[in-house]
PDB file as gemmi writes it, atoms N, CA and C in Angstrom:
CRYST1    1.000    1.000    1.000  90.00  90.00  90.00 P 1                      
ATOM      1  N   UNK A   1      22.667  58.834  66.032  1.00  0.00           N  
ATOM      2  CA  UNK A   1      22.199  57.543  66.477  1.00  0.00           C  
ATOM      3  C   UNK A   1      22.604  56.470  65.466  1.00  0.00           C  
ATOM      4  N   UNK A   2      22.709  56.667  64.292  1.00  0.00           N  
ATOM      5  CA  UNK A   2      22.938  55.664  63.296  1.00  0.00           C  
ATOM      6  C   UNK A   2      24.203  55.125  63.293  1.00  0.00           C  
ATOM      7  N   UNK A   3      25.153  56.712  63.371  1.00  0.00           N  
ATOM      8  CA  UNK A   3      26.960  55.638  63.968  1.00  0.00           C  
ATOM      9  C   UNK A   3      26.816  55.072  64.707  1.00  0.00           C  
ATOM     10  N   UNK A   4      26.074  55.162  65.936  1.00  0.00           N  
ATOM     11  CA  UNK A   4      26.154  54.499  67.113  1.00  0.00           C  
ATOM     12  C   UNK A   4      25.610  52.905  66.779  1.00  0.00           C  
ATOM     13  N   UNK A   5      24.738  53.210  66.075  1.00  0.00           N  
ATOM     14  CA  UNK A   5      23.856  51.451  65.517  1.00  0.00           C  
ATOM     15  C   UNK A   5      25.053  51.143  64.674  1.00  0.00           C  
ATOM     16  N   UNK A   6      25.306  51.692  63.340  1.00  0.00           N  
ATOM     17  CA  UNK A   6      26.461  50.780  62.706  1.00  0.00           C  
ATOM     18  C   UNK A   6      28.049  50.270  63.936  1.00  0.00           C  
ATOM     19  N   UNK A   7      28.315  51.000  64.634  1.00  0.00           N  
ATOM     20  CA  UNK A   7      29.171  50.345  65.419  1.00  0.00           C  
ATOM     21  C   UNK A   7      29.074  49.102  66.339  1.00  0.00           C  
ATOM     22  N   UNK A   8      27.899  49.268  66.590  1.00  0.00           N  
ATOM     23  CA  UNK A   8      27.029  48.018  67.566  1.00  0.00           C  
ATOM     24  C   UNK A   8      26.582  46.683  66.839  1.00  0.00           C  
ATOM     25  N   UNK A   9      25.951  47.009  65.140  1.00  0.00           N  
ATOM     26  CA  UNK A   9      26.070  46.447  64.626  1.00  0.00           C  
ATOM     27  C   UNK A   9      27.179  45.283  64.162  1.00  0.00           C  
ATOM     28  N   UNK A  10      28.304  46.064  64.022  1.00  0.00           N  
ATOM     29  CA  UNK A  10      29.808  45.614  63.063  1.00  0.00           C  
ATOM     30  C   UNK A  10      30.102  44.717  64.909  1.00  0.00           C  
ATOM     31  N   UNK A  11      29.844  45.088  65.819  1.00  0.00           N  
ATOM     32  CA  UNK A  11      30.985  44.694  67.470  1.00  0.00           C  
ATOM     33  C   UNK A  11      30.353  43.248  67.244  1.00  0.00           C  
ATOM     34  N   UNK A  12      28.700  43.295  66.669  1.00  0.00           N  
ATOM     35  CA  UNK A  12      28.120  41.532  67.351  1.00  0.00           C  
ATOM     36  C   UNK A  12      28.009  41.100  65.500  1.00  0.00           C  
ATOM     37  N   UNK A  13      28.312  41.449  64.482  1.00  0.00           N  
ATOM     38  CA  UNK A  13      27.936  41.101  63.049  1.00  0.00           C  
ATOM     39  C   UNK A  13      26.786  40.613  63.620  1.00  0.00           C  
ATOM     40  N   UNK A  14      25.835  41.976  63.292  1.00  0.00           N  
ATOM     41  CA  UNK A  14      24.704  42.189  63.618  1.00  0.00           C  
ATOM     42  C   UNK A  14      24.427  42.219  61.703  1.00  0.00           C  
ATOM     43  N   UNK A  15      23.624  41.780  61.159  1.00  0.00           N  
ATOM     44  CA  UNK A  15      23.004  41.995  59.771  1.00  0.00           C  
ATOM     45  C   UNK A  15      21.995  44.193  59.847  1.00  0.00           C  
ATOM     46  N   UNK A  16      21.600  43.861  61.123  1.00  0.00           N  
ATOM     47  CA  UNK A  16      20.894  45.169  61.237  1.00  0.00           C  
ATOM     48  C   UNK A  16      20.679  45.459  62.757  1.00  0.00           C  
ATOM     49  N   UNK A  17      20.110  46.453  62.646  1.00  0.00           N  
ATOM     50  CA  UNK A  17      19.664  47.057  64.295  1.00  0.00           C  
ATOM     51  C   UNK A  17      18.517  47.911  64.064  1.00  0.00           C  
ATOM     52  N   UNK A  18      17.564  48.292  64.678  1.00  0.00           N  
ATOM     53  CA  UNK A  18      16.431  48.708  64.045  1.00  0.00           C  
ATOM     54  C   UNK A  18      15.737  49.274  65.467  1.00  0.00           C  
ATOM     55  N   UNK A  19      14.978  50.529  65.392  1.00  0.00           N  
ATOM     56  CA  UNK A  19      13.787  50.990  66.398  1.00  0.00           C  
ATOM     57  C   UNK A  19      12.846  51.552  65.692  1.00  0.00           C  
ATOM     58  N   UNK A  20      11.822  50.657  66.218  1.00  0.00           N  
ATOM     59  CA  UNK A  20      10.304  50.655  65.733  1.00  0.00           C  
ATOM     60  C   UNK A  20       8.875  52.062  66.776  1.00  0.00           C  
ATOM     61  N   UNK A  21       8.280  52.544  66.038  1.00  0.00           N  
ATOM     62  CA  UNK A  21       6.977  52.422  67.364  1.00  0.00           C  
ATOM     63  C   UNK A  21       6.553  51.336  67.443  1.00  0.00           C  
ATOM     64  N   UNK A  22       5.032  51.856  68.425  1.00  0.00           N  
ATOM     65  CA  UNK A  22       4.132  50.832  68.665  1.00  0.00           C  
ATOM     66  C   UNK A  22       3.420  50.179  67.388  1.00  0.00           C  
ATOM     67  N   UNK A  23       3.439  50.728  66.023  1.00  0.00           N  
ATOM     68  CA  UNK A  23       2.451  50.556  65.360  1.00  0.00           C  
ATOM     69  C   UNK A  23       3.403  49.987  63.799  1.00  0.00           C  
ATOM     70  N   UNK A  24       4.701  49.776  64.480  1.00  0.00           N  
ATOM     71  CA  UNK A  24       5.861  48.921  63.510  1.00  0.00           C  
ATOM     72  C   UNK A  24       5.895  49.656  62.708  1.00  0.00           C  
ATOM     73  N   UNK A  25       6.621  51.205  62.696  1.00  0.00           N  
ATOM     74  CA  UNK A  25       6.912  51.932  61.568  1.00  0.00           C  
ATOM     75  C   UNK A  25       8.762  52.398  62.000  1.00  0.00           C  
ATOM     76  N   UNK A  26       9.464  52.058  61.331  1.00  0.00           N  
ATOM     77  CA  UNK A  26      10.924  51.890  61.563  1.00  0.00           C  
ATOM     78  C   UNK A  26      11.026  53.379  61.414  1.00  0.00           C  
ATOM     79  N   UNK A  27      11.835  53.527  62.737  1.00  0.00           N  
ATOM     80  CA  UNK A  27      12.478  54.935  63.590  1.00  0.00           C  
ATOM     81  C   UNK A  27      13.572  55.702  62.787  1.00  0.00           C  
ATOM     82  N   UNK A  28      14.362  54.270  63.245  1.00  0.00           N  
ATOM     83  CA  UNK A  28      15.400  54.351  62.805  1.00  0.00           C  
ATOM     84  C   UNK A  28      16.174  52.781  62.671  1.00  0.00           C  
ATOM     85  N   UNK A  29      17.453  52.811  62.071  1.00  0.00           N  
ATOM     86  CA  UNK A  29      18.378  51.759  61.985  1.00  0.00           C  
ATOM     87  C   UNK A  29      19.844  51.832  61.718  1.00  0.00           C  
ATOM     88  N   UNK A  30      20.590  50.829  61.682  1.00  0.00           N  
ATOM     89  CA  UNK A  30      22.149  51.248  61.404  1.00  0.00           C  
ATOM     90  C   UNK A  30      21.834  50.726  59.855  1.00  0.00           C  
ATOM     91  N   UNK A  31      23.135  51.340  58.557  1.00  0.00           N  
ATOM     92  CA  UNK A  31      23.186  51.329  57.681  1.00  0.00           C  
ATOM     93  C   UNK A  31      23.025  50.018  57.098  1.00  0.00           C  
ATOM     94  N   UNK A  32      22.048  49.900  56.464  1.00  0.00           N  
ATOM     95  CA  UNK A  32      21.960  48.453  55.515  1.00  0.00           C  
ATOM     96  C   UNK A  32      21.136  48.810  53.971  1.00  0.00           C  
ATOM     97  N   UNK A  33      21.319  48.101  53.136  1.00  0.00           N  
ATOM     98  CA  UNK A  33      20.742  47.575  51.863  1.00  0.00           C  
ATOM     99  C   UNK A  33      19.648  47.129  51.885  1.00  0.00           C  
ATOM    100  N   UNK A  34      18.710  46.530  53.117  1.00  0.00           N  
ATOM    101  CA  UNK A  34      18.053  45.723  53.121  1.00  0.00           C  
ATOM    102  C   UNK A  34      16.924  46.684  53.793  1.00  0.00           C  
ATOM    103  N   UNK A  35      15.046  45.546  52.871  1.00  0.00           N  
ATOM    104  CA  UNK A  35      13.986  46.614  52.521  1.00  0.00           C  
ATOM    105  C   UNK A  35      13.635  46.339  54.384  1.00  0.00           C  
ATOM    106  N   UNK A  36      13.868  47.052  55.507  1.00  0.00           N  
ATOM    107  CA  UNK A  36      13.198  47.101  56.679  1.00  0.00           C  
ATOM    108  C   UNK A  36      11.727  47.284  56.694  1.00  0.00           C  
ATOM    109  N   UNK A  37      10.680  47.336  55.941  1.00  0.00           N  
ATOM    110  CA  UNK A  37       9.509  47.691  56.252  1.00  0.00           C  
ATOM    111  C   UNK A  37       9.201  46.111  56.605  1.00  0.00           C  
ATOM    112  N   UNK A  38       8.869  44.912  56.602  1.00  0.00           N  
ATOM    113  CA  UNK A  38       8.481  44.395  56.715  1.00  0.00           C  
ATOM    114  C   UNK A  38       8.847  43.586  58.272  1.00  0.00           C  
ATOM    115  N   UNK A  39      10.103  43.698  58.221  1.00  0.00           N  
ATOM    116  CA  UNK A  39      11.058  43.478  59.695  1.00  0.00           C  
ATOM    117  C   UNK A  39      10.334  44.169  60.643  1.00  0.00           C  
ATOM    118  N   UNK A  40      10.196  45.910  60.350  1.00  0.00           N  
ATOM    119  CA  UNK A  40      10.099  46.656  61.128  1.00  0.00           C  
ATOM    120  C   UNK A  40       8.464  46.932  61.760  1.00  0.00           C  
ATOM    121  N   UNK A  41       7.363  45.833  60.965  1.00  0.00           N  
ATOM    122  CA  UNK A  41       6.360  46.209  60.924  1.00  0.00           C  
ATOM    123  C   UNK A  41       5.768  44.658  61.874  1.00  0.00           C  
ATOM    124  N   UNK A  42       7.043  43.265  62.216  1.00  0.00           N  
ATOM    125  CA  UNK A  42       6.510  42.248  63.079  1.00  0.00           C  
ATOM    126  C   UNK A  42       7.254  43.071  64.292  1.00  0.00           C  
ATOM    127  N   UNK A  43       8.300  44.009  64.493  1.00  0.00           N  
ATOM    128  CA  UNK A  43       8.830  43.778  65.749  1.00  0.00           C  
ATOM    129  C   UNK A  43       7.860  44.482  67.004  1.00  0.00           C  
ATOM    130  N   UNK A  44       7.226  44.794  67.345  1.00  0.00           N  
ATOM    131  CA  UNK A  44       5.924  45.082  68.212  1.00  0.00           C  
ATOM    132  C   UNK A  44       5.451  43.521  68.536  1.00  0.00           C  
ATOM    133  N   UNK A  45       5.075  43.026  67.593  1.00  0.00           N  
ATOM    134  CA  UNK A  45       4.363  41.889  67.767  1.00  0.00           C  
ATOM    135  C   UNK A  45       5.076  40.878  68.255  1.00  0.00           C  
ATOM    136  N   UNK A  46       6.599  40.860  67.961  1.00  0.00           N  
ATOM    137  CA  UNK A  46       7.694  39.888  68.253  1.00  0.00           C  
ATOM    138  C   UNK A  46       8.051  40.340  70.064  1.00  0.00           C  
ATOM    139  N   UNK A  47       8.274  41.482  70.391  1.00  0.00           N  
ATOM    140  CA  UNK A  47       8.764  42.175  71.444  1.00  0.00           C  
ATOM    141  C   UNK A  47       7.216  41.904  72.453  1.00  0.00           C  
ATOM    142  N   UNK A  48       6.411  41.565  71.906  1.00  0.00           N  
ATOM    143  CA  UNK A  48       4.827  41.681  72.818  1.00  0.00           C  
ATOM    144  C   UNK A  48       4.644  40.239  72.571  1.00  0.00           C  
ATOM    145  N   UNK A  49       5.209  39.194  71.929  1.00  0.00           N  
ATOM    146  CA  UNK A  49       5.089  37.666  71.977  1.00  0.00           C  
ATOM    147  C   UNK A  49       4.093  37.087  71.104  1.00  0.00           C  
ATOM    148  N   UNK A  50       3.464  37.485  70.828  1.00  0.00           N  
ATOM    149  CA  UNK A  50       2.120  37.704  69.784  1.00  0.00           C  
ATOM    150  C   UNK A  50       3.006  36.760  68.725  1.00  0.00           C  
ATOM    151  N   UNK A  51       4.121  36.806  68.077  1.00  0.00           N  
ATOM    152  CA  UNK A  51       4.776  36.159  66.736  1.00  0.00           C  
ATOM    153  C   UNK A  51       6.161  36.286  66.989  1.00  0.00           C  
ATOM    154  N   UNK A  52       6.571  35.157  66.559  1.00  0.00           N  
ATOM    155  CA  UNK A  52       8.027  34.977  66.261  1.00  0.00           C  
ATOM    156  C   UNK A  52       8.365  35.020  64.488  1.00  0.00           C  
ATOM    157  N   UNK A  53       9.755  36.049  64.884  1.00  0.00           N  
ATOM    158  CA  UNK A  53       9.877  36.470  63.701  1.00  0.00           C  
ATOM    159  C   UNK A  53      11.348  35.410  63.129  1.00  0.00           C  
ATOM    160  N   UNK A  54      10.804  34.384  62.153  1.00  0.00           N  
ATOM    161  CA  UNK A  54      11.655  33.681  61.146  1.00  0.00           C  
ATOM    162  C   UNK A  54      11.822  34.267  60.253  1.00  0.00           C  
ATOM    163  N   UNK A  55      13.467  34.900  60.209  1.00  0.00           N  
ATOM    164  CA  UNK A  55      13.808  35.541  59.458  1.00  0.00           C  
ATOM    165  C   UNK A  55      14.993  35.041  58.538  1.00  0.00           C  
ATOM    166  N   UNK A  56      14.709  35.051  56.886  1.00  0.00           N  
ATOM    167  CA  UNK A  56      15.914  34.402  56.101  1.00  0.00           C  
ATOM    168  C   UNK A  56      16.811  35.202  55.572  1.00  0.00           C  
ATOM    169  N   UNK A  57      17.947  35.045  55.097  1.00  0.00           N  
ATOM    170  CA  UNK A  57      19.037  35.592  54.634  1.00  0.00           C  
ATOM    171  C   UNK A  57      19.971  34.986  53.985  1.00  0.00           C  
ATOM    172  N   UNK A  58      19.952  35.265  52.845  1.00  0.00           N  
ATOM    173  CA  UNK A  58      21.124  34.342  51.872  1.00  0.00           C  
ATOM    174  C   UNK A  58      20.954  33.018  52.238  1.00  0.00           C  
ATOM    175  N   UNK A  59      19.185  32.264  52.473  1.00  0.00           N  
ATOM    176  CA  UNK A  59      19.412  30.739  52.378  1.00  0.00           C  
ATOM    177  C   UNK A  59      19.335  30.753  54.122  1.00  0.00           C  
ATOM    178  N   UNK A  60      19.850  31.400  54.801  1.00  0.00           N  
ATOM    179  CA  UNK A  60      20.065  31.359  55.944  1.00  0.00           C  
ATOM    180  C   UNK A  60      19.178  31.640  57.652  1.00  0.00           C  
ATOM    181  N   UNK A  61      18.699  30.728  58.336  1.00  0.00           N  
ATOM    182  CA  UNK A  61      17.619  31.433  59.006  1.00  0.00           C  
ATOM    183  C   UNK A  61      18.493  32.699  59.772  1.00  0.00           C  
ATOM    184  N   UNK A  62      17.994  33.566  60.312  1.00  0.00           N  
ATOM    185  CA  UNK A  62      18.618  34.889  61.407  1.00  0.00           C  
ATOM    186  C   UNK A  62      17.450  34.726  62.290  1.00  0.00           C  
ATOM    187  N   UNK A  63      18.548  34.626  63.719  1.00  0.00           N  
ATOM    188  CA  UNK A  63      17.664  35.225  64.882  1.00  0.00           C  
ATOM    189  C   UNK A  63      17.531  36.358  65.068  1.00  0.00           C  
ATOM    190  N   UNK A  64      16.104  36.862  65.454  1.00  0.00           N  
ATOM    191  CA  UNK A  64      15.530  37.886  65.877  1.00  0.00           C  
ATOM    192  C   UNK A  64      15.612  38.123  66.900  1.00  0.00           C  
ATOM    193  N   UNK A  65      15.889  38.997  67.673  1.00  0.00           N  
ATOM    194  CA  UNK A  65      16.235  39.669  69.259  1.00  0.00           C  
ATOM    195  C   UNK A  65      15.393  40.999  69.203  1.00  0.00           C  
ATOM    196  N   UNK A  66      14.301  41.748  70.592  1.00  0.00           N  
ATOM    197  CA  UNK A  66      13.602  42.695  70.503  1.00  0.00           C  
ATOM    198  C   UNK A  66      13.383  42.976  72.296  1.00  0.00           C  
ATOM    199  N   UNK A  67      13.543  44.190  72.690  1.00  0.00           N  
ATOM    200  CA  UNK A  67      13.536  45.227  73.627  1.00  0.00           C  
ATOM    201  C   UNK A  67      12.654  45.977  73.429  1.00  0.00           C  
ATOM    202  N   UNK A  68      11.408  46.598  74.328  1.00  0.00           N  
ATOM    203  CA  UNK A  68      11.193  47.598  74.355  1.00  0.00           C  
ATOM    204  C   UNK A  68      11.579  48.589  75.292  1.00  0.00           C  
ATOM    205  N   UNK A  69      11.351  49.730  75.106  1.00  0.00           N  
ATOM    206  CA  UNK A  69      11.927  50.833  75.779  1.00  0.00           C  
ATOM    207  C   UNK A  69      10.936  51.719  76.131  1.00  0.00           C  
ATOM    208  N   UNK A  70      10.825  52.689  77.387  1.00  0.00           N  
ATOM    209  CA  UNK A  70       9.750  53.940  77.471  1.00  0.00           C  
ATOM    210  C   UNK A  70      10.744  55.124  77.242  1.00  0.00           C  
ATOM    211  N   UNK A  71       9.694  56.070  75.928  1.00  0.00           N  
ATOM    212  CA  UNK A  71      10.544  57.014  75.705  1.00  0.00           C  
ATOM    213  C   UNK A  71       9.466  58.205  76.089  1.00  0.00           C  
ATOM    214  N   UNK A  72       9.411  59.241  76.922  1.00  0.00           N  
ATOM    215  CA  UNK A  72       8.133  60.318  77.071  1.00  0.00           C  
ATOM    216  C   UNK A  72       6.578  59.509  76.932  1.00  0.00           C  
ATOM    217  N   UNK A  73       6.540  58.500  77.435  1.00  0.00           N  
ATOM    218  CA  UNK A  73       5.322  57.641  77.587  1.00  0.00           C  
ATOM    219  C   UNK A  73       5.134  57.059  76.257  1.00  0.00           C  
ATOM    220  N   UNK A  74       5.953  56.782  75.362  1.00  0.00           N  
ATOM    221  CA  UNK A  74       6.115  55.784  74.114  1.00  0.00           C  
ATOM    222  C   UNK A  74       6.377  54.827  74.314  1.00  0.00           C  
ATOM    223  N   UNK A  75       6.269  53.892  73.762  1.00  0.00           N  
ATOM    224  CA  UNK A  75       6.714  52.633  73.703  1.00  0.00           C  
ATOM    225  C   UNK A  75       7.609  52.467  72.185  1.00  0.00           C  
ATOM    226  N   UNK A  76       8.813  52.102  72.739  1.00  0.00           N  
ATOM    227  CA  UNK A  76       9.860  51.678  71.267  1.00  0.00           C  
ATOM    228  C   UNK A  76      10.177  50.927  71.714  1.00  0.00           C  
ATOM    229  N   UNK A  77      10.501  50.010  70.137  1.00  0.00           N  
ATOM    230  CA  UNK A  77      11.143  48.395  70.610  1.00  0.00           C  
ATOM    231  C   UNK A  77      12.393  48.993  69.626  1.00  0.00           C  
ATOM    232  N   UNK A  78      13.596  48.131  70.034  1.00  0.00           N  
ATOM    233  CA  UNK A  78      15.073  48.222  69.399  1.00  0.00           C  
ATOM    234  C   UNK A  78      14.935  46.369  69.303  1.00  0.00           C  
ATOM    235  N   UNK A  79      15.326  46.483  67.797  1.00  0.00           N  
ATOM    236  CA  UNK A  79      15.166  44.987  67.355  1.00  0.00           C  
ATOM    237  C   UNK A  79      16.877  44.627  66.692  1.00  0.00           C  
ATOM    238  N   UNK A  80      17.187  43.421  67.210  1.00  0.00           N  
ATOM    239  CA  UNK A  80      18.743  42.978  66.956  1.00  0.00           C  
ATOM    240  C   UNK A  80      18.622  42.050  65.742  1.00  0.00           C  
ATOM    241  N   UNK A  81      18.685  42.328  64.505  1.00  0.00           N  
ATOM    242  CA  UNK A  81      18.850  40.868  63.657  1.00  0.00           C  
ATOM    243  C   UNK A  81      20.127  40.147  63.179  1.00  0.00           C  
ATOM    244  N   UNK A  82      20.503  38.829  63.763  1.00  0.00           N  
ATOM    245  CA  UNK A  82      21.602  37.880  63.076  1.00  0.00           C  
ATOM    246  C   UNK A  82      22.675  37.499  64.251  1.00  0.00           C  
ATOM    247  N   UNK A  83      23.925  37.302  63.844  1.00  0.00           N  
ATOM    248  CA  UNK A  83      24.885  37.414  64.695  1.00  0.00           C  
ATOM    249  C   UNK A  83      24.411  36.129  65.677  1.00  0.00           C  
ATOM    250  N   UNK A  84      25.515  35.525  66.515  1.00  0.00           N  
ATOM    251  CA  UNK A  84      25.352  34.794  67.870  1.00  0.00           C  
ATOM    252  C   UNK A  84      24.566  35.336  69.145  1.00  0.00           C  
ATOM    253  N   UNK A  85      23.720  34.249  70.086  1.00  0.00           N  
ATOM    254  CA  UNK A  85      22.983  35.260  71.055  1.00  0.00           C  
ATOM    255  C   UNK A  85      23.539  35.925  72.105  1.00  0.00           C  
ATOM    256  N   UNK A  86      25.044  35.769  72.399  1.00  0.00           N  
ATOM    257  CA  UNK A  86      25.331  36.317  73.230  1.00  0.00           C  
ATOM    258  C   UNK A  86      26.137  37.725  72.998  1.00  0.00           C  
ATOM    259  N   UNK A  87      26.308  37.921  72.133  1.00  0.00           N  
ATOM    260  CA  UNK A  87      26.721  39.349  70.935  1.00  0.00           C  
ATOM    261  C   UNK A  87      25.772  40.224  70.941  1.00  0.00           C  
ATOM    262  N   UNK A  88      24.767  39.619  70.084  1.00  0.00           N  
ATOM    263  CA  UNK A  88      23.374  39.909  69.925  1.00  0.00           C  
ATOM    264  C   UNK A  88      22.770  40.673  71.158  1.00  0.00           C  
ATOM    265  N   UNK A  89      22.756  39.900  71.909  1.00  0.00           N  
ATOM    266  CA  UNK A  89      21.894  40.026  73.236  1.00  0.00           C  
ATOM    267  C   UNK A  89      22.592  41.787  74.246  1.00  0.00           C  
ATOM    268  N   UNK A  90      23.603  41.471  73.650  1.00  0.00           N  
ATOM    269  CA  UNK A  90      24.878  42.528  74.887  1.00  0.00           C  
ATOM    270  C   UNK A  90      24.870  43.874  73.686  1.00  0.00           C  
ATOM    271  N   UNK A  91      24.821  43.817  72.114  1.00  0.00           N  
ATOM    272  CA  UNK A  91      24.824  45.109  71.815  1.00  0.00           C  
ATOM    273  C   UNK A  91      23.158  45.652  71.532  1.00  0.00           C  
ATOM    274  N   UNK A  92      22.228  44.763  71.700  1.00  0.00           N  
ATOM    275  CA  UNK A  92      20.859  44.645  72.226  1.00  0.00           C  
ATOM    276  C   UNK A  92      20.536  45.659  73.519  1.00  0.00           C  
ATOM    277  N   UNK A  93      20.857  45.045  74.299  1.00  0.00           N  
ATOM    278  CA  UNK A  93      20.848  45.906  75.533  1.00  0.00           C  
ATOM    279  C   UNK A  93      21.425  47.327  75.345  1.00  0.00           C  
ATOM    280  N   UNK A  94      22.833  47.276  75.262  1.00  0.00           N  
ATOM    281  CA  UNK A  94      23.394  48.229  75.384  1.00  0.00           C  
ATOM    282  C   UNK A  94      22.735  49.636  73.900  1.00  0.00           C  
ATOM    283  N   UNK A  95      22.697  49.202  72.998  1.00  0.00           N  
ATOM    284  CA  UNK A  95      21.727  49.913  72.149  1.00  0.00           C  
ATOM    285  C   UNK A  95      20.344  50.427  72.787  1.00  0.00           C  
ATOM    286  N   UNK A  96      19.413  49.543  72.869  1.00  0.00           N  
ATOM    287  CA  UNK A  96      18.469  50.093  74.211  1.00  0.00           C  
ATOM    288  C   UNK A  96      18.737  51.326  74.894  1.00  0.00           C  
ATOM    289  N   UNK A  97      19.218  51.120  75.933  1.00  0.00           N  
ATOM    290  CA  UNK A  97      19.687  52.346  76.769  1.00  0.00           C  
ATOM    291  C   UNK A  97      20.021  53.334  76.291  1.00  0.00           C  
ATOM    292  N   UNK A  98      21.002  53.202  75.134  1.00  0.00           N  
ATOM    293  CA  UNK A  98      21.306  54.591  74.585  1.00  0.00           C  
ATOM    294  C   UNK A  98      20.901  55.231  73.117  1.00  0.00           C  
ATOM    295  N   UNK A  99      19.704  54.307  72.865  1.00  0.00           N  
ATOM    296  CA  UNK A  99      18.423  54.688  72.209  1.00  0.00           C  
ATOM    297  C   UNK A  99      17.623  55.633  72.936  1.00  0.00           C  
ATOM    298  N   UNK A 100      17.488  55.155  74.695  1.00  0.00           N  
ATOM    299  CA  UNK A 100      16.422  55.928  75.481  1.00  0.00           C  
ATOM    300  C   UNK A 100      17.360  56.843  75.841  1.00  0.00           C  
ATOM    301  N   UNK A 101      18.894  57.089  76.187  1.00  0.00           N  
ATOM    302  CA  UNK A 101      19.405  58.472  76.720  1.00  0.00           C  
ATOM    303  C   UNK A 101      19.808  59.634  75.216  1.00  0.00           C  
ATOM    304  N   UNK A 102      19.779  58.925  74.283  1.00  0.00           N  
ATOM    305  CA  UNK A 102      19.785  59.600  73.236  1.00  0.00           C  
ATOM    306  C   UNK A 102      18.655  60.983  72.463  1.00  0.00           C  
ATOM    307  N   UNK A 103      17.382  59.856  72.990  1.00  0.00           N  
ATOM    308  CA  UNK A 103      15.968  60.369  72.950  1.00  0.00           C  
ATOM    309  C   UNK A 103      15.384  61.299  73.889  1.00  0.00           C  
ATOM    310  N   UNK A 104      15.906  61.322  74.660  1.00  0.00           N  
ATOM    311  CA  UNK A 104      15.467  61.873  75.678  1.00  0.00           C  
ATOM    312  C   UNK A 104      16.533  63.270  76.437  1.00  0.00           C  
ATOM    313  N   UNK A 105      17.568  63.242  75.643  1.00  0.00           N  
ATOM    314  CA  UNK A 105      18.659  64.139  75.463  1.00  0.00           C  
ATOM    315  C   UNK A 105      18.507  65.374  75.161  1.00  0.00           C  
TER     316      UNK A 105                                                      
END                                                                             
C-alpha cells in the first residue's frame, strides 16, 4: 500500500497521503519525514466537518483534502495534503478505492 501512496503522492506533488481510523490514529501513509500524529489525529474531524485543517509548510499554507471509506464496518478516512485541487482531488479518490480493494483483499 505504501508504493501505491508514494506513487499517487509524486503524480499530484502531494506533500503526503495518509489513512486514519475513526479515533485519528494513522494507518498508514506514503513515505515522508514529516511527524503525522497530529495531521492524522484532525482528519476524522476534518472528513466529519467538525474542523478545518490549516495546515503550514515551509511558511506555506497546504490544503487539506479527506474521504472516508467503509472497510468491514470501519470507518477510514484517506487524507490528501498539498499539491493543486484538481491533482489532489483525482489521486484522492483514486487512493480511496484502492485503500478499500486493498483492505479488503
Amino acid at each position: 500500500m505504501i508504493s501505491a501512496f508514494d506513487h499517487a503522492a509524486r503524480r499530484a506533488e502531494l506533500d503526503v497521503l495518509i489513512v486514519t481510523d475513526e479515533a485519528g490514529i494513522l494507518v498508514s501513509s506514503s513515505t515522508t519525514e514529516l511527524d503525522l500524529a497530529m495531521l492524522a489525529a484532525v482528519t476524522p474531524l476534518v472528513a466529519r466537518g467538525s474542523a478545518k485543517a490549516n495546515v503550514r509548510r515551509d511558511g506555506s499554507m497546504r490544503e487539506y483534502s479527506v474521504r472516508s471509506i467503509q472497510v468491514l464496518g470501519e470507518t477510514l478516512y484517506v487524507g490528501a495534503l498539498g499539491g493543486k485541487f484538481g491533482p489532489r482531488e483525482r489521486e484522492l479518490a483514486t487512493t480511496a478505492s484502492a485503500t478499500k480493494r486493498i483492505l479488503l483483499s
